[in-house]
Amino acid sequence: DSRRTCDVIGVSSFGFGGSNGRADFWGRSTDGFAQIRETSDYVEVSCPLCLGPIGVAIPREAPAVKHRCSLVREDRAVYEYCSTCYTGAYKSGRTPKDAGRPDQRIYILGTWDAWSSMEELHKQDQDTFTCTITLGDTRWERFYFVLDRNRQLAFYPAGNKCDASARVMGPDNKRAARTWLIDGRNDRSAQG
């Protein structure tokens, strides 16, 4: 990375038989690392496994006190994946676990009825909730969850139209258009 928002790069190629080639490229960064570094003190990239955010702080100047990281992975561990997907051990710190309140109820909303009603999920055990939905004519449906019938407390995937492997975000009101997708077309499921 040249640390600039625009750059010119040249590539030359010399063949054994006397053939020569040259290509010059000019590019400008409108987003990504180079552009963000000049305008922000925090960069957020997506985890390649769950699509959830991985945040990286970029200090503008040296802090007055020494910074202490809250989660430090083993010496040879990589930071390619978010803390949710990372399965290794930590040298220092541990990931937070949120048990929630046992009296809270979870509801599902989806395209099968144009987002008009909330259906309560049935609790099977401590960590499992279920419901039954019917695939419509298109054989795919989008959905998300809310806590206690409050659309401001939504659970949603990190991306849009995600499968079950995406990270669960929330509960909060930052869902935008992010939903999970049940796609019956891939396995040739019938409607209904």
Short mmCIF file of N, CA, C and O in Angstrom, two decimals, residues 1-10 25-39:
data_model
loop_
_atom_site.label_atom_id
_atom_site.label_comp_id
_atom_site.label_asym_id
_atom_site.label_seq_id
_atom_site.Cartn_x
_atom_site.Cartn_y
_atom_site.Cartn_z
N ASP A 1 0.85 -1.18 0.00
CA ASP A 1 0.00 0.00 0.00
C ASP A 1 0.90 1.24 0.00
O ASP A 1 1.78 1.39 0.83
N SER A 2 0.66 2.11 -0.92
CA SER A 2 1.51 3.30 -1.06
C SER A 2 1.12 4.42 -0.10
O SER A 2 1.74 5.46 -0.07
N ARG A 3 0.02 4.22 0.68
CA ARG A 3 -0.49 5.22 1.63
C ARG A 3 -1.00 6.47 0.94
O ARG A 3 -1.08 7.53 1.52
N ARG A 4 -1.31 6.37 -0.36
CA ARG A 4 -1.88 7.49 -1.12
C ARG A 4 -3.23 7.08 -1.67
O ARG A 4 -3.50 5.90 -1.84
N THR A 5 -4.07 8.08 -2.00
CA THR A 5 -5.38 7.74 -2.55
C THR A 5 -5.35 7.54 -4.06
O THR A 5 -6.31 7.06 -4.62
N CYS A 6 -4.25 7.91 -4.74
CA CYS A 6 -4.12 7.61 -6.16
C CYS A 6 -2.66 7.26 -6.45
O CYS A 6 -1.76 7.67 -5.73
N ASP A 7 -2.46 6.48 -7.53
CA ASP A 7 -1.11 6.02 -7.82
C ASP A 7 -1.02 5.59 -9.28
O ASP A 7 -2.03 5.29 -9.91
N VAL A 8 0.19 5.58 -9.80
CA VAL A 8 0.48 5.07 -11.14
C VAL A 8 1.45 3.92 -10.97
O VAL A 8 2.46 4.03 -10.26
N ILE A 9 1.16 2.80 -11.63
CA ILE A 9 1.99 1.62 -11.53
C ILE A 9 2.32 1.15 -12.93
O ILE A 9 1.45 1.13 -13.81
N GLY A 10 3.56 0.76 -13.16
CA GLY A 10 3.96 0.24 -14.46
C GLY A 10 4.51 -1.17 -14.33
O GLY A 10 5.18 -1.49 -13.36
N PHE A 25 -0.77 1.51 -15.27
CA PHE A 25 -2.09 1.59 -14.64
C PHE A 25 -2.14 2.80 -13.74
O PHE A 25 -1.20 3.10 -13.02
N TRP A 26 -3.27 3.48 -13.79
CA TRP A 26 -3.53 4.57 -12.87
C TRP A 26 -4.78 4.21 -12.10
O TRP A 26 -5.76 3.72 -12.67
N GLY A 27 -4.77 4.41 -10.79
CA GLY A 27 -5.93 4.09 -9.98
C GLY A 27 -6.11 5.08 -8.86
O GLY A 27 -5.16 5.73 -8.43
N ARG A 28 -7.37 5.20 -8.43
CA ARG A 28 -7.71 6.09 -7.32
C ARG A 28 -8.55 5.31 -6.33
O ARG A 28 -9.49 4.62 -6.71
N SER A 29 -8.23 5.40 -5.05
CA SER A 29 -8.97 4.70 -4.01
C SER A 29 -10.12 5.56 -3.54
O SER A 29 -9.92 6.66 -3.03
N THR A 30 -11.35 5.05 -3.73
CA THR A 30 -12.52 5.77 -3.23
C THR A 30 -13.06 5.15 -1.96
O THR A 30 -13.87 5.73 -1.28
N ASP A 31 -12.64 3.93 -1.68
CA ASP A 31 -12.97 3.29 -0.42
C ASP A 31 -11.86 2.28 -0.14
O ASP A 31 -10.90 2.20 -0.89
N GLY A 32 -11.97 1.54 0.91
CA GLY A 32 -10.91 0.60 1.26
C GLY A 32 -9.89 1.24 2.18
O GLY A 32 -10.07 2.35 2.67
N PHE A 33 -8.80 0.55 2.39
CA PHE A 33 -7.83 0.95 3.40
C PHE A 33 -7.24 2.35 3.16
O PHE A 33 -7.22 3.17 4.04
N ALA A 34 -6.78 2.62 1.94
CA ALA A 34 -6.09 3.90 1.69
C ALA A 34 -7.01 5.09 1.92
O ALA A 34 -6.62 6.07 2.54
N GLN A 35 -8.25 5.01 1.43
CA GLN A 35 -9.17 6.12 1.59
C GLN A 35 -9.61 6.25 3.05
O GLN A 35 -9.64 7.33 3.60
N ILE A 36 -9.94 5.16 3.68
CA ILE A 36 -10.43 5.19 5.05
C ILE A 36 -9.36 5.69 6.00
O ILE A 36 -9.62 6.44 6.92
N ARG A 37 -8.12 5.31 5.76
CA ARG A 37 -7.03 5.71 6.66
C ARG A 37 -6.92 7.23 6.77
O ARG A 37 -6.56 7.75 7.81
N GLU A 38 -7.25 7.93 5.71
CA GLU A 38 -7.15 9.39 5.75
C GLU A 38 -8.35 10.05 6.41
O GLU A 38 -8.27 11.18 6.83
N THR A 39 -9.49 9.35 6.50
CA THR A 39 -10.70 10.01 6.97
C THR A 39 -11.28 9.42 8.24
O THR A 39 -12.25 9.92 8.74
#
